Coordinates of C-alpha atoms in Angstrom, one line a residue:
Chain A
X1 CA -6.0 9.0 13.7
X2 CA -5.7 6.6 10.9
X3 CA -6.3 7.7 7.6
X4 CA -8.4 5.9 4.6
X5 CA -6.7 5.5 1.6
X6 CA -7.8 5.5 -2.2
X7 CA -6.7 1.9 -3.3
X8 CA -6.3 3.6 -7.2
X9 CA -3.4 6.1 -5.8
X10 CA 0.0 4.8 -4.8
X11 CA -0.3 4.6 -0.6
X12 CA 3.5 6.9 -0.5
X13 CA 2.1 9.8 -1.9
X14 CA -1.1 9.3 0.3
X15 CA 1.0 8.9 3.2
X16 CA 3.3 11.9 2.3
X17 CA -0.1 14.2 2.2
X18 CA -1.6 12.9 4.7
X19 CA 1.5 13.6 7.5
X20 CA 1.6 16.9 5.8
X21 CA -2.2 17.2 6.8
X22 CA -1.4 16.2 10.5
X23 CA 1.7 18.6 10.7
X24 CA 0.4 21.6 8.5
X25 CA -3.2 21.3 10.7
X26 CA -1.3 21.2 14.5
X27 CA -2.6 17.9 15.0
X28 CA 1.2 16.5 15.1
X29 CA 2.9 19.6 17.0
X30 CA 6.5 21.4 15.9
X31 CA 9.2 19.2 17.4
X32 CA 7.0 16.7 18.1
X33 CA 8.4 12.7 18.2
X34 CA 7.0 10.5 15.5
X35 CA 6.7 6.6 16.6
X36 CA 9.0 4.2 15.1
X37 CA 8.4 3.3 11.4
X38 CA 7.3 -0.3 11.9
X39 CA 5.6 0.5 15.0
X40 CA 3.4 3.4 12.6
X41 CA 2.9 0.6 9.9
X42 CA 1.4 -1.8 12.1
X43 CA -0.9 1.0 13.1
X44 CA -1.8 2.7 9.8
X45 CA -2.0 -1.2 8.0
X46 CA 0.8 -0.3 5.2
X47 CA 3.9 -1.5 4.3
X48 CA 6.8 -0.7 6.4
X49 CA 8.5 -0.2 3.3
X50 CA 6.1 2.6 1.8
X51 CA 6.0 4.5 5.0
X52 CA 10.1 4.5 5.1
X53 CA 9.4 6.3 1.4
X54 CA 7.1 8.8 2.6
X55 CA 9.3 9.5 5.8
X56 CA 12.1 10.1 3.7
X57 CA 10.2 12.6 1.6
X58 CA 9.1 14.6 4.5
X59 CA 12.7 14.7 5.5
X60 CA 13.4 15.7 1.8
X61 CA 11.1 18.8 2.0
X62 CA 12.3 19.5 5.6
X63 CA 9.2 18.6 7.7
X64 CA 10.3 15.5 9.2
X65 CA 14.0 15.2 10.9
X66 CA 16.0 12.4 12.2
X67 CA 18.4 12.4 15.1
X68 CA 20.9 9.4 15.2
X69 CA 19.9 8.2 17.8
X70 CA 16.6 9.8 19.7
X71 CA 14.6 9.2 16.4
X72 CA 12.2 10.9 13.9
X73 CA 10.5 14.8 15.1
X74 CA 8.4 17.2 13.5
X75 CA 10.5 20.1 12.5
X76 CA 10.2 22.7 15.1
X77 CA 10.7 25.7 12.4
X78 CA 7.2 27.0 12.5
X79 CA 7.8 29.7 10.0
X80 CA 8.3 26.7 7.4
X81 CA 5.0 25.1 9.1
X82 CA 3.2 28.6 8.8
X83 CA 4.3 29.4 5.4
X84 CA 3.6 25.3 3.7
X85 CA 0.4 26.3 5.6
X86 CA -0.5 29.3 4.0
X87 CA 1.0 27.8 0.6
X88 CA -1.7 24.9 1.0
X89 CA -4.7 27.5 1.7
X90 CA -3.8 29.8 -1.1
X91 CA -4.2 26.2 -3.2
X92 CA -7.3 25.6 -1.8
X93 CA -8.9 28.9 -2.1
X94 CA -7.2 29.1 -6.3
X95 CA -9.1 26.1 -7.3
X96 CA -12.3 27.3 -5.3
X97 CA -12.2 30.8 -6.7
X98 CA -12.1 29.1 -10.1
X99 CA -14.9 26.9 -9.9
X100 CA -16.8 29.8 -8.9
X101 CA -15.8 31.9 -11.6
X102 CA -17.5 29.5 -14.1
X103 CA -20.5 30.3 -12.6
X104 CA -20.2 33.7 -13.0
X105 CA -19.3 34.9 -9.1
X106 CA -16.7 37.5 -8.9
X107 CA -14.3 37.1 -6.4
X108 CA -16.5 40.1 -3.9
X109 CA -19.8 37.9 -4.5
X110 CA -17.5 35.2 -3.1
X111 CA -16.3 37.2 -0.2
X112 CA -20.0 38.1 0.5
X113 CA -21.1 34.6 0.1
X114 CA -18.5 33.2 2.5
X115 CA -19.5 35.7 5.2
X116 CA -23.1 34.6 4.1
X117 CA -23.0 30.7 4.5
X118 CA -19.5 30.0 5.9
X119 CA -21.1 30.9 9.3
X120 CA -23.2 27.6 8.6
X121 CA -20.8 25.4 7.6
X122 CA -19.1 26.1 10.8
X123 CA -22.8 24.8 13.0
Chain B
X1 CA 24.3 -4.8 -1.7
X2 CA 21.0 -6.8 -0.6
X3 CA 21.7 -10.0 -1.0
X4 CA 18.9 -12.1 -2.8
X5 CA 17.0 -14.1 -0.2
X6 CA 15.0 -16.1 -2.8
X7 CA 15.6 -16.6 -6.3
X8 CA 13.4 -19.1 -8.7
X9 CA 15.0 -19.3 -11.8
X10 CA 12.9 -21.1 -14.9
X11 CA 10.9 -23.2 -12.6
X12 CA 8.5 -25.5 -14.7
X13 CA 6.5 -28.3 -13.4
X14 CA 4.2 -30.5 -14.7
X15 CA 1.7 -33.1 -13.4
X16 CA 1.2 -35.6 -15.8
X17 CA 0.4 -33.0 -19.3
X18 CA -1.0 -30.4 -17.4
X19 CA 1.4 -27.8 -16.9
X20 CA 1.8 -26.6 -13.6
X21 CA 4.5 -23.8 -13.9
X22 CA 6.0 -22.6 -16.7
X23 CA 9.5 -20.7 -17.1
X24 CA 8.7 -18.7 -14.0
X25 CA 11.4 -16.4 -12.5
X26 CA 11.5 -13.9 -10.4
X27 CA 13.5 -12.9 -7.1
X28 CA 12.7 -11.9 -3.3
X29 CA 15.0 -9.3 -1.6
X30 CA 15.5 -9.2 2.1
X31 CA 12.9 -6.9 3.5
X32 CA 10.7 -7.4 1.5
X33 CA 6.9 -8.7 1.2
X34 CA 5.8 -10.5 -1.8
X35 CA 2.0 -11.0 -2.9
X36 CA 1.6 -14.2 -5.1
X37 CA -1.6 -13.7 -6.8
X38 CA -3.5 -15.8 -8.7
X39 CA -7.1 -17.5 -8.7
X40 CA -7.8 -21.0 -7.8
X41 CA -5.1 -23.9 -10.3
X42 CA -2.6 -21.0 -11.2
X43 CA 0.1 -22.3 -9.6
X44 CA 0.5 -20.8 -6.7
X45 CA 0.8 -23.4 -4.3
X46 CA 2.6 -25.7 -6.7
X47 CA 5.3 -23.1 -6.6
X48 CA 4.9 -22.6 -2.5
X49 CA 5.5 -26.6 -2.5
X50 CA 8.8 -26.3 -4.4
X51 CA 10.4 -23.5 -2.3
X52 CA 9.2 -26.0 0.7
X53 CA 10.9 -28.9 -0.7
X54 CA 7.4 -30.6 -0.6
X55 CA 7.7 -31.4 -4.5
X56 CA 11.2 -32.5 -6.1
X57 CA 10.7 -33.3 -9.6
X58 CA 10.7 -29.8 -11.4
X59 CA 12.5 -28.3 -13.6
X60 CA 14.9 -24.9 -13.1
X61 CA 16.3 -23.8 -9.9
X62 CA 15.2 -22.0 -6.7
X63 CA 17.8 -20.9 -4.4
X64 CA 17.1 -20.1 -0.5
X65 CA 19.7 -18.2 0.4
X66 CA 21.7 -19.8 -2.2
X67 CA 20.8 -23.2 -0.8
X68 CA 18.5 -25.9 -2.9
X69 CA 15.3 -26.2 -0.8
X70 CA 15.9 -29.4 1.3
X71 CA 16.7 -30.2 5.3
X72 CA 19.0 -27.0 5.7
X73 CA 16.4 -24.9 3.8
X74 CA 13.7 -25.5 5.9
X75 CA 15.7 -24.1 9.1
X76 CA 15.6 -20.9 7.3
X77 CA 12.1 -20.8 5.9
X78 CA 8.9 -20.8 8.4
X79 CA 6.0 -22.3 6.5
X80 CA 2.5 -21.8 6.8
X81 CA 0.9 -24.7 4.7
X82 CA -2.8 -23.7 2.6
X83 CA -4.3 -26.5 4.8
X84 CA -4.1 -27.8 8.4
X85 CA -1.1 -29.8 8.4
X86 CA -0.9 -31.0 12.4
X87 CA -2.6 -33.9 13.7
X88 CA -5.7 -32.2 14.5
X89 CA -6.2 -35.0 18.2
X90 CA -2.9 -32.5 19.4
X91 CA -4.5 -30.0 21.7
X92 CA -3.0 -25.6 21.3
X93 CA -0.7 -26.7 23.7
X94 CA 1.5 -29.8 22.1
X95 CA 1.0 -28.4 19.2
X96 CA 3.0 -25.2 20.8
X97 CA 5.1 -27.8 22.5
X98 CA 6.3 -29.7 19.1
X99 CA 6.5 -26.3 17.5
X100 CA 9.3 -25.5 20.1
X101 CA 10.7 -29.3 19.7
X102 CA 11.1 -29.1 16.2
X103 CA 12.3 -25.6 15.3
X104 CA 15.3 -24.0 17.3
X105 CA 14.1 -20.9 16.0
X106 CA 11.0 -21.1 17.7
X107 CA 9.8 -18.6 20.0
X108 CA 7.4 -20.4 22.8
X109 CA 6.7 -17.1 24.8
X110 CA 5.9 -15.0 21.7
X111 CA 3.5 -17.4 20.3
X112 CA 1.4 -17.9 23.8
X113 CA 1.3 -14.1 24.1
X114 CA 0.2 -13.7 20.2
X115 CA -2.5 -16.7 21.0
X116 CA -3.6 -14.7 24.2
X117 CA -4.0 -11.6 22.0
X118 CA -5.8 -13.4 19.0
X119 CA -8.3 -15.7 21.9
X120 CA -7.2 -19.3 20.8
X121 CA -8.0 -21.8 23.5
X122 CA -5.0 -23.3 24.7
X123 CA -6.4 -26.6 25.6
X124 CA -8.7 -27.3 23.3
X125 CA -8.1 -30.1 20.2
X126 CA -7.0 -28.8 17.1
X127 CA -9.8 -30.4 15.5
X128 CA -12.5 -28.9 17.8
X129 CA -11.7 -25.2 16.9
X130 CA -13.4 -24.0 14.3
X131 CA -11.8 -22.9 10.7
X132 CA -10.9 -19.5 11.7
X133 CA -9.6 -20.5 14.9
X134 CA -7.3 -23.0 12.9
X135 CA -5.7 -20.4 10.7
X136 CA -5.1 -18.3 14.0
X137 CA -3.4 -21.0 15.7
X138 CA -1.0 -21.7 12.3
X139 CA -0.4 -18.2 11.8
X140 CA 0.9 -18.2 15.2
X141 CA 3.1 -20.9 14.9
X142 CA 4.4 -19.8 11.9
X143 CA 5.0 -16.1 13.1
X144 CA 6.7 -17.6 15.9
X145 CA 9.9 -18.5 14.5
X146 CA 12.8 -16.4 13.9
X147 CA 12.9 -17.0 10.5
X148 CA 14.6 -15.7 7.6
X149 CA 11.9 -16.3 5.0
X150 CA 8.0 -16.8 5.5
X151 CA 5.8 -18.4 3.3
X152 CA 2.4 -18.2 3.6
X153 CA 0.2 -19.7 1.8
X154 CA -3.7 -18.1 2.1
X155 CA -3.3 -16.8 5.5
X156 CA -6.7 -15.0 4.9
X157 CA -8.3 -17.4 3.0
X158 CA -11.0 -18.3 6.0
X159 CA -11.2 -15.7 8.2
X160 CA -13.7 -12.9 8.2
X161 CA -12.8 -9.0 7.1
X162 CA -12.9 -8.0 11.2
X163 CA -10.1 -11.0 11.6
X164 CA -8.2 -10.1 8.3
X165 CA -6.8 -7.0 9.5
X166 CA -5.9 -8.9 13.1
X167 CA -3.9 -11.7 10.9
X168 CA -2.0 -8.8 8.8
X169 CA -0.6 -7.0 11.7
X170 CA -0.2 -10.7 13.3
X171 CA 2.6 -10.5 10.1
X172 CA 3.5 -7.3 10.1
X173 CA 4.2 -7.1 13.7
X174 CA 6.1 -10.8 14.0
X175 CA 8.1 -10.9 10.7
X176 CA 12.1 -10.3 11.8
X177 CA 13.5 -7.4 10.7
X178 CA 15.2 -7.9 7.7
X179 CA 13.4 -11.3 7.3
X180 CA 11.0 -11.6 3.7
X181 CA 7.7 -13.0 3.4
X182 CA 6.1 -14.6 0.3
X183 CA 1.8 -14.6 0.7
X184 CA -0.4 -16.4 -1.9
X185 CA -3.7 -15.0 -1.9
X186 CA -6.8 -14.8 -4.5
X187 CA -8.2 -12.2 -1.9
X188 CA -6.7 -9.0 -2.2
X189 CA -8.8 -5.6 -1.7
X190 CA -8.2 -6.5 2.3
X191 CA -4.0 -7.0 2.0
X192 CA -3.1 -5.0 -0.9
X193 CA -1.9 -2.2 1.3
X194 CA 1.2 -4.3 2.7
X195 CA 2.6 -5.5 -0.4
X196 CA 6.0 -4.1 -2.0
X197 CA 6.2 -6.4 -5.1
X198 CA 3.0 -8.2 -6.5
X199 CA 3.1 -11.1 -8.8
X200 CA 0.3 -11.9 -11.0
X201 CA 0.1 -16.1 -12.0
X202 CA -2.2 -17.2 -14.3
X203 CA -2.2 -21.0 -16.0
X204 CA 1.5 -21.4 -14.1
X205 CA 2.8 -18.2 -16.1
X206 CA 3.9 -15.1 -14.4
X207 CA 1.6 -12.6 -16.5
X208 CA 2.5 -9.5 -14.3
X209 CA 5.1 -8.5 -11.7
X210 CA 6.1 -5.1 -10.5
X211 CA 6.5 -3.1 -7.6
X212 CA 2.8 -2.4 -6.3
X213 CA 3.4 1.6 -5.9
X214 CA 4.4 1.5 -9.4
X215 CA 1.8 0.0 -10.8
X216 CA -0.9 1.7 -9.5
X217 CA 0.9 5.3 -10.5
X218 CA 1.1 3.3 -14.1
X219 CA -2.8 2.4 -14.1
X220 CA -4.3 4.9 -12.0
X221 CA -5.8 1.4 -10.2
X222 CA -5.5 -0.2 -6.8
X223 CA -3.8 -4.0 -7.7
X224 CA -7.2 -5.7 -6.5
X225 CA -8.9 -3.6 -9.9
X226 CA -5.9 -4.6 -12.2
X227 CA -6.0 -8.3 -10.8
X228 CA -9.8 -8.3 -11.8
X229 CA -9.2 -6.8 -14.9
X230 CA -6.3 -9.2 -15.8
X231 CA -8.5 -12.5 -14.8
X232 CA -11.4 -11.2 -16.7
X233 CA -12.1 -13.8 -19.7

């Protein structure tokens, strides 16, 4: 698991998304222990530094924690996870819905067509 | 509260008429790592070569820990020079051996693990290994030591892309907490990620420096598209 970054965007905000990603999609569990910051910068190729930023920002918005002395964790409040979840689909689905309305799709076409074709996106 | 580990104030430095440096300042917080960037004659090792106390007649002054570079500076700075600097009849293994003779800071078991990792023969001449295996060996040396500042001077420079990204976390796993490391480089697409502060030279004048996140907010570029766009006649 290593992301690729755009080398035009700063690498924090990348990082920041990118752990939100992991948490938001289960692939880093509630509660779950996150390695050492220099340990993780080694591994993603960044800049201790810039991950420390985007750590702190994940504890900002209450999806990372630190204990003293046992180190960072995943939050285990999985009503936060569930609702930044849902927040992050409704995004998705707003700026889809959009981009179909300029082609002239109402938003039941678009519930048909997902039935239609999102079976074959799944194959 | 940090205290400044490095601190160049209106360095200037001539050879002859040619100016090599002019009025540069700028300063290095613990920490942190430091890209020097600049193509080929911009200064870049001139400067390295002052903070090494390599080169004496300059004007200005550059502070290691609030010490002139000189004997007592080079305890706290590990070096790596921009070409092979050992005798290259030593074999891996005296040159290991003078290494730990020479530097109390230097860490014998760490560096024959690191050259284990990165496959440098151990008993092999310097001068038989080929270029890449040279760097290796340097690096490793240089990583070695418990420094307090590193200066490295186109670690990269030889080495192919697969080997780049070994090197970099060679430095990003070695360098002591706390500890700060200066890299010149004209290469940097492959090391951009690692830098906090980026320093643009160009004809021995600083023509950019800022924190690298910021500027690529500001531009909307990565720092190898601004350098490019910066050097471009």
């Amino acid at each position: 698991m290593k992301p690729s970054f755009d080398p035009n965007q700063p690498i924090y905000t990348q990082l920041v998304d990118w752990f939100k990603q992991q948490i938001l999609g289960g692939e880093l569990g509630p509660g779950e222990k996150i390695a050492p910051v220099r340990e993780l910068a080694l591994e993603l190729g960044v800049n201790p530094n810039t991950l420390q930023r985007a750590m702190s920002e994940l504890e900002r918005e209450g999806l990372l924690y630190t204990e003293r002395t046992a180190g960072r964790f995943v939050t285990s409040d999985r009503a936060l996870i569930a609702a930044l979840r849902e927040e992050a689909i409704a995004k998705i689905l707003q700026r889809f819905l959009a981009e179909l309305i300029t082609l002239g799709c109402t938003t039941d076409d678009a519930l048909r067509l997902i039935k239609k074709y999102g079976g074959e996106i799944n194959e | 509260m940090s205290e400044v580990l490095l601190e160049i104030k209106s360095v200037s430095k001539r050879y002859g008429h040619k100016g090599a440096l002019r009025n540069v300042s700028f300063t290095v917080e613990p920490g942190k790592i430091v890209g020097l960037l600049g193509p080929n004659g911009s200064g870049k090792t001139t400067l390295i070569k002052i903070i090494n106390a390599l080169l004496a007649d300059y004007e200005g002054e550059v502070l290691i820990c609030r010490q002139r570079p000189g004997k007592e500076s080079k305890r706290l700075v590990s070096y790596l020079p921009d070409k092979m600097a050992l005798p290259t009849w030593l074999t891996v293994n005296e040159a290991l051996n003078l290494y730990d003779s020479f530097f109390s800071d230097f860490e014998l078991a760490r560096a024959q693990a690191l050259l284990e990792a990165l496959k440098v023969p151990h008993n092999m001449r310097i001068g038989e290994l080929s270029k890449g295996m040279q760097e290796k060996l340097m690096l490793v040396l240089t990583m070695s030591r418990r420094a307090k500042l590193y200066v490295l001077d186109e670690p990269i420079a030889g080495v192919d892309p697969a080997a780049r990204d070994q090197i970099l976390s060679t430095i990003l796993d070695n360098f002591t907490a706390g500890s700060s490391i200066l890299l010149s480089t004209h290469i940097i697409s492959d090391v951009e990620a690692v830098f906090d502060d980026v320093i643009f030279l160009q004809d021995g004048n600083i023509i950019l420096h800022g924190e690298a996140e910021a500027l690529r907010s500001e531009h909307g570029k990565s720092i190898d598209q601004l350098f490019r766009e910066v050097y471009k006649c």
